[in-house]
Coordinates of C-alpha atoms in Angstrom, one line a residue:
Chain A
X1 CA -14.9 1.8 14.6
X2 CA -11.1 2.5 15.0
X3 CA -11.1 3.9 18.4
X4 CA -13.6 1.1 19.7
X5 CA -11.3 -1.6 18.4
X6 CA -8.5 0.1 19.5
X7 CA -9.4 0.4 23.4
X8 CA -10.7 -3.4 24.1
X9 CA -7.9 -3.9 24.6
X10 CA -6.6 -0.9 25.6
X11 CA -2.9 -0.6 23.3
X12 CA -0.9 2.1 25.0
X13 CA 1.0 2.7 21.6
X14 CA -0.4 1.9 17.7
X15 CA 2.8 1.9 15.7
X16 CA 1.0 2.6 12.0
X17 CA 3.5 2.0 8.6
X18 CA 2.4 5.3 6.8
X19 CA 3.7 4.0 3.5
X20 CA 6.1 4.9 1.4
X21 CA 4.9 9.0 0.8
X22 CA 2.0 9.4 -0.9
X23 CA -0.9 9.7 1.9
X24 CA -3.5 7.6 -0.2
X25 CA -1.1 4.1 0.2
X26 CA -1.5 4.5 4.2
X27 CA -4.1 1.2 4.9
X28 CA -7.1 1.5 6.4
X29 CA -6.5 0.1 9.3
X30 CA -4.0 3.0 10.1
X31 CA -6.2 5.7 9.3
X32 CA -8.5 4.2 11.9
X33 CA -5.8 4.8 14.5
X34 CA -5.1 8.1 13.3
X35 CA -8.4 9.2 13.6
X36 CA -8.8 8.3 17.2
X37 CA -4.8 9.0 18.0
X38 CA -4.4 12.0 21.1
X39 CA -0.7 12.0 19.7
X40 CA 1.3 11.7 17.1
X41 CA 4.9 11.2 17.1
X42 CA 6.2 11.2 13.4
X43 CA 9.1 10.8 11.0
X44 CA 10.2 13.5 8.2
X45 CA 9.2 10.4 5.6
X46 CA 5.4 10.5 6.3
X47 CA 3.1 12.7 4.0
X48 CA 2.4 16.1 5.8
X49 CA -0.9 15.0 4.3
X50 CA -2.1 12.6 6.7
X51 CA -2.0 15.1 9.3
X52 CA -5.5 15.8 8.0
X53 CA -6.5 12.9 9.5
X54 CA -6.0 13.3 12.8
X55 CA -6.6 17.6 14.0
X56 CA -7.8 16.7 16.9
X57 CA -4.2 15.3 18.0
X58 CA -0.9 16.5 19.0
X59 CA 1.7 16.2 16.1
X60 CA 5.3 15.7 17.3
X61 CA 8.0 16.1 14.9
X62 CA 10.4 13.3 16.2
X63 CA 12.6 14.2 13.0
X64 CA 13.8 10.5 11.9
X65 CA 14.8 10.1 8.3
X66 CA 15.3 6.3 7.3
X67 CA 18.7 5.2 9.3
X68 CA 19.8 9.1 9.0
X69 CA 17.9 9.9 12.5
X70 CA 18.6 13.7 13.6
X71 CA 16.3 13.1 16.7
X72 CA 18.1 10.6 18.7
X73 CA 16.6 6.9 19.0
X74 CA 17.1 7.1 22.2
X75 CA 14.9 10.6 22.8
X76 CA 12.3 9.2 20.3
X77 CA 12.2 6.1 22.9
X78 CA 12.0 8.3 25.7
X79 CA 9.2 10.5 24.0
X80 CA 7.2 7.5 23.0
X81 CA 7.2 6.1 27.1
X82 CA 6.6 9.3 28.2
X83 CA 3.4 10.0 26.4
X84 CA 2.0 6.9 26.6
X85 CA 2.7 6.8 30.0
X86 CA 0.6 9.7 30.7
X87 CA -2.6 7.4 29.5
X88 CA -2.7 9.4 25.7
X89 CA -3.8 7.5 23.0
X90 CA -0.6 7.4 21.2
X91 CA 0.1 6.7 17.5
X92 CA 3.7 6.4 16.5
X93 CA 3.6 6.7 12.5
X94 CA 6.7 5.9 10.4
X95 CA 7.8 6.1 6.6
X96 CA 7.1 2.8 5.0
X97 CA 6.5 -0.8 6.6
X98 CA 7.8 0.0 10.0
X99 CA 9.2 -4.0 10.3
X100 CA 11.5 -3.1 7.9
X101 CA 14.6 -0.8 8.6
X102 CA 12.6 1.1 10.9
X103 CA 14.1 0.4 14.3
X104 CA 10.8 -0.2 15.6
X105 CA 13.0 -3.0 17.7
X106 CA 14.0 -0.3 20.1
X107 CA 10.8 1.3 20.3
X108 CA 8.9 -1.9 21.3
X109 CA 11.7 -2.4 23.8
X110 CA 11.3 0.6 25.5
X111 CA 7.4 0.4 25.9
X112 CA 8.1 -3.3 27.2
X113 CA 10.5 -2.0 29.6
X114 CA 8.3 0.4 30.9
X115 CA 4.9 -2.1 31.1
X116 CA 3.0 -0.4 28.2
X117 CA 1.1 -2.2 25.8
X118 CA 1.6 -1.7 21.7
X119 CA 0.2 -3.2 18.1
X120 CA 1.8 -2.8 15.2
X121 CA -0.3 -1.8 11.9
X122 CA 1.6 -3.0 8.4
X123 CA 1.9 -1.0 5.6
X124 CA 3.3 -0.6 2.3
X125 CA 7.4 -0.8 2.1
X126 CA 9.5 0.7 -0.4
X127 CA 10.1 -2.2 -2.4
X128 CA 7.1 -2.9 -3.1
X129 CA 5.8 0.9 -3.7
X130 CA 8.9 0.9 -6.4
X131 CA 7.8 -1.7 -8.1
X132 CA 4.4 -1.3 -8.8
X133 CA 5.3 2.6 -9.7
X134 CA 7.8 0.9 -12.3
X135 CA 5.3 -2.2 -13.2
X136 CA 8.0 -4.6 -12.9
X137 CA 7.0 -7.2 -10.3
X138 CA 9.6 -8.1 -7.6
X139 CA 9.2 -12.2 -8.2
X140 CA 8.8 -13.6 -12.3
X141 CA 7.3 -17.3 -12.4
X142 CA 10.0 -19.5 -13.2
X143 CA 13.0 -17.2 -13.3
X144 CA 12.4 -14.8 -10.3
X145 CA 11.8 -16.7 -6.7
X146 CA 13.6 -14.8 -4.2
X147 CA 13.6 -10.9 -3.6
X148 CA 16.2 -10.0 -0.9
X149 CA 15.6 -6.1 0.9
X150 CA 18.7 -4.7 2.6
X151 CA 20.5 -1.6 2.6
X152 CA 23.2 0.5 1.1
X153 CA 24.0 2.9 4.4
X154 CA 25.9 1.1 6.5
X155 CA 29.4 1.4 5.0
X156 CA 33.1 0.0 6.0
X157 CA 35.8 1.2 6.9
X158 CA 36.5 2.9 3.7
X159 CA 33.2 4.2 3.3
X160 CA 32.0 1.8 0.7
X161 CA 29.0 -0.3 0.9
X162 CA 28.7 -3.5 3.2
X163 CA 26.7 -6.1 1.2
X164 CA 26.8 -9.5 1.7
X165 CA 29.7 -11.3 -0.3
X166 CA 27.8 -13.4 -2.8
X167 CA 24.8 -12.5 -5.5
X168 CA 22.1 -15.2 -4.0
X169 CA 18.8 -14.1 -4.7
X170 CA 17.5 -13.0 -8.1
X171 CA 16.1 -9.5 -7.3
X172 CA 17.8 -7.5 -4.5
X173 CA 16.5 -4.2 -3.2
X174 CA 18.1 -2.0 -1.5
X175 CA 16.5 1.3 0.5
X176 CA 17.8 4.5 1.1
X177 CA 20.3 3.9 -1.7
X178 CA 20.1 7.8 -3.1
X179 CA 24.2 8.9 -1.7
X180 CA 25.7 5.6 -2.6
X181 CA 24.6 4.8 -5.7
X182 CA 27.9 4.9 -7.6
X183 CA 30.1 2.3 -4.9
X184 CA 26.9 0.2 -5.0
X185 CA 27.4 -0.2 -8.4
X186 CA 30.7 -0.7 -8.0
X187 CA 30.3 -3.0 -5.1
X188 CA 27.8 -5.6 -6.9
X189 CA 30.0 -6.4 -9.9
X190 CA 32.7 -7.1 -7.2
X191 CA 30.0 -9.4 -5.9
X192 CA 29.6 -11.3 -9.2
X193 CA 27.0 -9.6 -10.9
X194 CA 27.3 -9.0 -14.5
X195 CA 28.0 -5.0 -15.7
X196 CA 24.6 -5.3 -17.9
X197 CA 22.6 -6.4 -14.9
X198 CA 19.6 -4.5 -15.3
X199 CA 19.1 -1.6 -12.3
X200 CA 15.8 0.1 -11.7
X201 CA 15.9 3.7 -9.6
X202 CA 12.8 4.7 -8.6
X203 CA 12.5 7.9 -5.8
X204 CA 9.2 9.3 -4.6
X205 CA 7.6 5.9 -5.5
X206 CA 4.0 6.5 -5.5
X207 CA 4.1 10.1 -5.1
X208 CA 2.9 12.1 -8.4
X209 CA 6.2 13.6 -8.5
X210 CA 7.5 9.8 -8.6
X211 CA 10.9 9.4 -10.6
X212 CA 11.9 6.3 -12.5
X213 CA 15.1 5.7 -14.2
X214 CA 16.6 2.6 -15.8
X215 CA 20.3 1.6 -15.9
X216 CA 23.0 -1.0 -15.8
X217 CA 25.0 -1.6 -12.8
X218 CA 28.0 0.0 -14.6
X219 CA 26.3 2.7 -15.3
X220 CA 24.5 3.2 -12.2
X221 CA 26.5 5.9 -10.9
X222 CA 24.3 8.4 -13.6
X223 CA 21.0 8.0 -11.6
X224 CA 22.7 9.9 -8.5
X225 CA 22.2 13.6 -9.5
X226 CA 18.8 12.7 -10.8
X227 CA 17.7 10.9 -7.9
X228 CA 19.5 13.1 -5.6
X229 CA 17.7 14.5 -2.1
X230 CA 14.9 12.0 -2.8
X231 CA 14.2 8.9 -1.1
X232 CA 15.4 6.2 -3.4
X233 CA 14.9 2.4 -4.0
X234 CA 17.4 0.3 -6.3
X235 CA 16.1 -2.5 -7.7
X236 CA 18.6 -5.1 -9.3
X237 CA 18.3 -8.0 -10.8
X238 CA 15.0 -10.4 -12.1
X239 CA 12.9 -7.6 -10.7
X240 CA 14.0 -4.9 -12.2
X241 CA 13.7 -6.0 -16.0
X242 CA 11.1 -4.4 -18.4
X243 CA 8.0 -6.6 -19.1
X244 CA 8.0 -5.2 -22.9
X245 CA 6.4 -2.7 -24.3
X246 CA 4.9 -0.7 -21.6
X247 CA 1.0 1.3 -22.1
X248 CA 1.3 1.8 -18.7
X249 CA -0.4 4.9 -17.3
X250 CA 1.5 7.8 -15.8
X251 CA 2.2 8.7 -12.4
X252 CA -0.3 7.7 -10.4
X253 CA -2.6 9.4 -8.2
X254 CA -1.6 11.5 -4.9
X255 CA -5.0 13.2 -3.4
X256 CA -4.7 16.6 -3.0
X257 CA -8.0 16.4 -0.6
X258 CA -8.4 14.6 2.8
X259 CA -10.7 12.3 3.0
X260 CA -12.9 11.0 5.2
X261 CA -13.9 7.9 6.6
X262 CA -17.9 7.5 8.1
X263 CA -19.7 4.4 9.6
X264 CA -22.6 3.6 7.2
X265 CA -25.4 1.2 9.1
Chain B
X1 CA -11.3 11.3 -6.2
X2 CA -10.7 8.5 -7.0
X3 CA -12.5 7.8 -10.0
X4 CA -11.5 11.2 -11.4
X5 CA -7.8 10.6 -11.0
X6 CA -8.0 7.1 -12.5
X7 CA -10.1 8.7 -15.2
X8 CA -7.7 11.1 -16.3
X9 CA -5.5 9.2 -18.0
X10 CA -8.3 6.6 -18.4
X11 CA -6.5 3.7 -17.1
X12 CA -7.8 0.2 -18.4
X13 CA -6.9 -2.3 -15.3
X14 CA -6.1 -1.1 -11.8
X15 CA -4.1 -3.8 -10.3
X16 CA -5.0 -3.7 -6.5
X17 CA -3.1 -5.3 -3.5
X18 CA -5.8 -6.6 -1.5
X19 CA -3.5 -7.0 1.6
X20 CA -2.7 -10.2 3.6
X21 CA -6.2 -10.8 4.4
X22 CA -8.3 -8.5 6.2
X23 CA -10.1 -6.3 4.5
X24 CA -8.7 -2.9 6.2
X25 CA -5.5 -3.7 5.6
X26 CA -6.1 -2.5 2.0
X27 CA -4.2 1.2 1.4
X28 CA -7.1 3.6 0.5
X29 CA -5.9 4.4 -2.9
X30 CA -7.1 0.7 -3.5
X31 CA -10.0 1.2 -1.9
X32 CA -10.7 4.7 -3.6
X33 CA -10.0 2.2 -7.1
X34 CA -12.5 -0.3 -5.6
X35 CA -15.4 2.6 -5.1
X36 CA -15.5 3.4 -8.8
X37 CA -14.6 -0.7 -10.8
X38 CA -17.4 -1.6 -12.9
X39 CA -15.9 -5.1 -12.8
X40 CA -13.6 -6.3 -9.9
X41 CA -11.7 -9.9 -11.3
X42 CA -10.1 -11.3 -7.3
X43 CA -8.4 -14.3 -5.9
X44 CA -9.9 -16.9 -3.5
X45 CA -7.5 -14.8 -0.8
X46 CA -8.8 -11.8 -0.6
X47 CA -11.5 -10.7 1.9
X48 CA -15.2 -11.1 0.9
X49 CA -16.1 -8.2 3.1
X50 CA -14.4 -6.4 0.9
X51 CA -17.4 -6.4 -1.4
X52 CA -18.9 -3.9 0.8
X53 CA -17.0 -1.2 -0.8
X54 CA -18.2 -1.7 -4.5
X55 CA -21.5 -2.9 -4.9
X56 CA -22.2 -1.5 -8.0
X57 CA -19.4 -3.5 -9.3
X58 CA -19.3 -7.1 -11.5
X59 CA -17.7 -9.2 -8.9
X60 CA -15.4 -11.9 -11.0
X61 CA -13.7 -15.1 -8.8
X62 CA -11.2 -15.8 -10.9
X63 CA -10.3 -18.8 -8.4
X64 CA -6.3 -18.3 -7.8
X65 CA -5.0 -19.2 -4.6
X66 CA -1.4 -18.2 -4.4
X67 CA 0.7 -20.8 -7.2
X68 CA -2.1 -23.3 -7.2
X69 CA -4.3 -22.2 -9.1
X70 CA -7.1 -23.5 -9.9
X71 CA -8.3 -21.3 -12.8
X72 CA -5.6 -21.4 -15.2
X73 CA -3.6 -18.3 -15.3
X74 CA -4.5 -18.0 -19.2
X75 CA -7.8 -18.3 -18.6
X76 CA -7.5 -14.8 -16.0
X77 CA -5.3 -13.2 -18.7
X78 CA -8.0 -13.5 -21.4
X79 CA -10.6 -12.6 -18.7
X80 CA -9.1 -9.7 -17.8
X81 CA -8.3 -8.7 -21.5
X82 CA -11.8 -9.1 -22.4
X83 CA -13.2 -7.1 -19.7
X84 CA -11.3 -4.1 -20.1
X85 CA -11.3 -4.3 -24.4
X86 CA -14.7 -3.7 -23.8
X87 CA -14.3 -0.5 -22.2
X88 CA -15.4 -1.5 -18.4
X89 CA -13.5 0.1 -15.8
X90 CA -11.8 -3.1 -14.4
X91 CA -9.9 -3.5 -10.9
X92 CA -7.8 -7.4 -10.8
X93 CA -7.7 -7.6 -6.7
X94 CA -4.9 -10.0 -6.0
X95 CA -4.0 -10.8 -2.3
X96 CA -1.0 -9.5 -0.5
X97 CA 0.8 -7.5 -2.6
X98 CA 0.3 -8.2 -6.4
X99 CA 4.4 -7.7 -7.1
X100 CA 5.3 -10.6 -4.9
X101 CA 4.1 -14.2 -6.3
X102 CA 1.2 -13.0 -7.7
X103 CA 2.3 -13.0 -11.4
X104 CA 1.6 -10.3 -12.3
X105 CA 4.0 -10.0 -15.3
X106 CA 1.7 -12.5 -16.8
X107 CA -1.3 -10.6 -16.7
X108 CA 0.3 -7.3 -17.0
X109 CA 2.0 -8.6 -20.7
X110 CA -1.5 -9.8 -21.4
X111 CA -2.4 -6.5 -21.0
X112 CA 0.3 -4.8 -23.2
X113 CA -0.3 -7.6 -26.0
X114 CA -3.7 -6.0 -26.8
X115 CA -2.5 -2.3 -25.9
X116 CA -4.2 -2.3 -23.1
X117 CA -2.9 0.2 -20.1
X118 CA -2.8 -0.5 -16.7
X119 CA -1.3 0.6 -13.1
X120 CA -0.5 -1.6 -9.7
X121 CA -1.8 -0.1 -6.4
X122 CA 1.2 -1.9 -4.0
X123 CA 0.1 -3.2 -0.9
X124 CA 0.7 -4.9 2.3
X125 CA 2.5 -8.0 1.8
X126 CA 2.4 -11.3 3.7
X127 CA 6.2 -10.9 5.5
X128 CA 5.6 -7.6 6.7
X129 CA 1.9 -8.7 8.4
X130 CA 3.2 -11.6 10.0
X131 CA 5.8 -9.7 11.6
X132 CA 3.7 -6.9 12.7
X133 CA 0.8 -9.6 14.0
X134 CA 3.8 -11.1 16.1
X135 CA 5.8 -8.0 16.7
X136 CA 9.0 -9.0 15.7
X137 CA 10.4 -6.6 13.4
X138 CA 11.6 -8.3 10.2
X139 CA 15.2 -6.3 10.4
X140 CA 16.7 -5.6 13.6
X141 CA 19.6 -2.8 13.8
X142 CA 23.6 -4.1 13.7
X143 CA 22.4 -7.5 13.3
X144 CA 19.2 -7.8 10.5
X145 CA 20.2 -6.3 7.9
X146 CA 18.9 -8.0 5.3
X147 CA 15.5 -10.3 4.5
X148 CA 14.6 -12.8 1.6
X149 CA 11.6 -13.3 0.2
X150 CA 10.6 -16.7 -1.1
X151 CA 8.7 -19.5 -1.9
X152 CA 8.4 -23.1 -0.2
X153 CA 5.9 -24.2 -3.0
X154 CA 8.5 -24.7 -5.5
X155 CA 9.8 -28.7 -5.4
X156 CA 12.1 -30.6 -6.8
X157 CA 12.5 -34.1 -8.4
X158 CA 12.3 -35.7 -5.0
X159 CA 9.1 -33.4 -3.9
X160 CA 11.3 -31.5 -1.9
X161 CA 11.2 -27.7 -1.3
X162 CA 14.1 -25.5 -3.8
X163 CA 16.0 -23.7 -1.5
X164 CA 18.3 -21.9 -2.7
X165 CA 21.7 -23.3 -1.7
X166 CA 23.3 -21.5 1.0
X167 CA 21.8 -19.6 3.9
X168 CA 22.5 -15.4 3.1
X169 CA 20.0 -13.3 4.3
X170 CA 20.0 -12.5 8.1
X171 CA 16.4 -13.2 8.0
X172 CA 14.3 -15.5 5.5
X173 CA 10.3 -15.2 5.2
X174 CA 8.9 -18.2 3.4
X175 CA 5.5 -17.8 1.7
X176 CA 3.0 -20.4 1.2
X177 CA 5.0 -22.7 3.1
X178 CA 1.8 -24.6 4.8
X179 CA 2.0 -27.6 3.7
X180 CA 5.6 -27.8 3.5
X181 CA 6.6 -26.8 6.8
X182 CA 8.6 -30.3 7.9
X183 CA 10.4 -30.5 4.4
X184 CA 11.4 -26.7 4.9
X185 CA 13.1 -27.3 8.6
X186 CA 15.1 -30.0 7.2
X187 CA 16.1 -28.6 3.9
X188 CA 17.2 -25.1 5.5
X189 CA 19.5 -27.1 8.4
X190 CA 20.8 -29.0 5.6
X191 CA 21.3 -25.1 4.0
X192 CA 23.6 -24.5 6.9
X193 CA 21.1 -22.7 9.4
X194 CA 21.6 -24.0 12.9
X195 CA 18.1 -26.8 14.0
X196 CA 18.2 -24.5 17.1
X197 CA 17.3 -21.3 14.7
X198 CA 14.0 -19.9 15.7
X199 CA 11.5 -20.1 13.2
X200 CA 7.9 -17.9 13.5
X201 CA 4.7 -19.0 12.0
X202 CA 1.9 -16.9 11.6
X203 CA -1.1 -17.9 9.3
X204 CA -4.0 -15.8 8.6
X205 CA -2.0 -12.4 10.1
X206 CA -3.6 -9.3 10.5
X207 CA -6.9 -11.2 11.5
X208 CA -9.3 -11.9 13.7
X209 CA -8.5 -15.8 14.2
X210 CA -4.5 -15.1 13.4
X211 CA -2.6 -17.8 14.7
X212 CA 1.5 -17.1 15.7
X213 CA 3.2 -19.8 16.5
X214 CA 7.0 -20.2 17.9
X215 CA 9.4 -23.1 16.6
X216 CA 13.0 -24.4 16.3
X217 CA 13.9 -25.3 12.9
X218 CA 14.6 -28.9 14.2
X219 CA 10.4 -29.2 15.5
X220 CA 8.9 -26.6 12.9
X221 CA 7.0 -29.9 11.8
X222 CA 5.1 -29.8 15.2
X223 CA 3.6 -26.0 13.1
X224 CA 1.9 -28.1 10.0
X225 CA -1.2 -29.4 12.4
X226 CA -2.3 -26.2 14.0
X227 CA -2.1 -24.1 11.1
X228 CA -3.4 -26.8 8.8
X229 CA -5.2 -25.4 5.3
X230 CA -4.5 -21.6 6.3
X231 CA -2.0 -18.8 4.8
X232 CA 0.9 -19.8 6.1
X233 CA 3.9 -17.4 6.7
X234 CA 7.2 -18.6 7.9
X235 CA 10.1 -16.3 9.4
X236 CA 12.9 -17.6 10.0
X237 CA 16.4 -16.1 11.1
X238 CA 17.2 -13.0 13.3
X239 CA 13.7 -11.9 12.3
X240 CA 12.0 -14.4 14.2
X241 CA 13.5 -13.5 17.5
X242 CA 11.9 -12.3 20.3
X243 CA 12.2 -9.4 21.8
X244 CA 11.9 -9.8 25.3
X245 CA 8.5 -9.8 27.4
X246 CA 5.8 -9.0 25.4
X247 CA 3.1 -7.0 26.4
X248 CA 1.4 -6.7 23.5
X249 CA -2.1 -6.3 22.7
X250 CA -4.3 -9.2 21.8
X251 CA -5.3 -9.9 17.6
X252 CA -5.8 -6.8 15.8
X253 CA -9.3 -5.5 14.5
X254 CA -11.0 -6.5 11.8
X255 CA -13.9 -4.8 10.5
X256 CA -17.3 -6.2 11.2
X257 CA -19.1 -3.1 9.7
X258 CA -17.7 -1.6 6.2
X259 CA -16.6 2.0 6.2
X260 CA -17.6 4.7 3.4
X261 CA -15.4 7.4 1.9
X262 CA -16.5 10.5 1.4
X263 CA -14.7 14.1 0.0
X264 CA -14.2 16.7 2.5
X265 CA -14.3 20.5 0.7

């Protein structure tokens, strides 16, 4: 079903969110593509996993970890145009939602520049795969209406944090927030919220070896050597309060099998 | 696999993220929760041909469509209470992604209140399948660095759209915003966002019949007609840029035929 879908009208390139680890939270949509992909050009944030998907293709390591990329953009671009060039069925899969800090700008760019066609298949981003790990939803009726997803990479000139001047939504997220978590602290009191404002770390979200820690802003800098080498997502704010007593169940499931998808009648 | 993993610890509700809309945009884990539900509770925005995938189950409408709903939300709380006190293995399908606007906290404490347990399959919400139906990544690098989720439902004293009170994020994604598309272009120029300020609309993404539509904020009135009583996303800011010529493939798949899973040794 996939590959039929997928070739009326041929798309040169199917750029397919992977989610945030855990193979299972992949959609359905992107398995499809997988399965009928010729190659594969991959981050280091997508589950080795899903490569069980798609043997019959040619997995290229294009090495890309969030904004930390080892690969160059620009060779990942050049890569991408090349294959897809060459008439292969190309899949480009990337950690997350790839509409949100995955560059995927310059990689639709390139393809436009060179003529070749793409789709984009959504997926689950960080944000979202954090909270549901933690059961605190991102938006509260009444008191929680805006959710705001940025980052904590990019940094000044003194190597702290850029975030916007002002506190304005009521749950902020922020990705790939494992190295700075102590100057983000820092940085959002500066910003006018409160030291108690609740903080929610969650690494591995969805993965079975998930981690989930809860802080205050002041005290955020203790989650960085528990969190640390992991991909982490800050939640702070509305979002990242407790609901109550919690019976929620642990860590959820991560398949240890492939599975496989079959046309029934 | 599914089933066993869910059994063990027996977990009372599976909150599922349907996705925006069509049905393979559900992540297989949600799907793998859908194959073993003895009673599925879902929203009047999730896609009936997801059905397919669990006969065997009770199939609940519960009625919700985003904040108007027309079953009360106590009246899904004690349903989905009820349900799972009895011991049935229950999955609450919610569109999008059930951790933003899809109070969940109110079922989730409903849950907690009668020691019930529970865990939240994320999913794909509505910003990031509008921005992959239109291709125009939601963050863009060095100048979208940041995008806010909200609400245009929300009205004040006047029956005019909250906002909150200053423009912040580079980018701004408005959910259920359908009926209040004219009210939103004013109120955000009155926010401080330029009426030249491009503003994407895309109802019913990921789908078939999706519609993606291209606006200033000054004429995003000229949107309410043609997307008229469908799932409206709006996207406005850096976000909603284009990125040059397109050549982008024509509306994604949707599944005609359901698909099985099955375990491979």
């Amino acid at each position: 079903m996939g590959a039929t879908r997928w070739d009326a009208p041929r798309t040169a390139v199917s750029f397919v969110s992977a989610g945030p680890g855990a193979a299972d939270l992949i959609t359905l949509r992107g398995l499809q593509r997988l399965q009928s992909a010729e190659v594969v050009l991959f981050d280091a944030l997508t589950d080795p996993a899903l490569r069980a998907w798609a043997p019959q293709a040619t997995w290229v390591d294009v090495g890309k970890r969030g904004f930390c990329d080892s690969t160059g953009q620009a060779h990942i671009n050049a890569l991408l145009v090349r294959w897809a060039a060459q008439g292969s069925r190309v899949v480009r899969l990337k950690g997350g939602d790839a509409s949100i800090f995955g560059r995927l700008e310059e990689e639709i760019e390139a393809l436009q520049a060179a003529g070749l066609s793409y789709e984009v298949v959504p997926g689950v981003t960080a944000a979202v795969a954090a909270a549901a790990a933690a059961g605190r939803p991102l938006t509260r009726r009444g008191r929680g209406r805006s959710v705001c997803l940025t980052t904590a990479v990019a940094t000044d000139h003194n190597g702290q944090p850029q975030l916007r001047d002002s506190r304005s939504a009521d749950t902020e997220v922020f990705y790939m927030a494992g190295r700075q978590l102590a100057a983000l602290g820092r940085r959002l009191q500066q910003a006018g919220w409160p030291a108690d404002t609740p903080a929610l770390v969650v690494s591995r979200a969805g993965c079975a070896d998930q981690l989930i820690t809860d802080h205050v802003l002041s005290g955020l800098a203790q989650a960085a050597l528990l969190h640390s080498g992991r991909p982490t997502v800050v939640t702070v704010g509305v979002g990242a309060q407790t609901l109550g007593q919690a019976t929620r169940a642990q860590s959820p499931a991560e398949p240890t099998t492939p599975v496989r998808l079959e046309l029934t009648p």
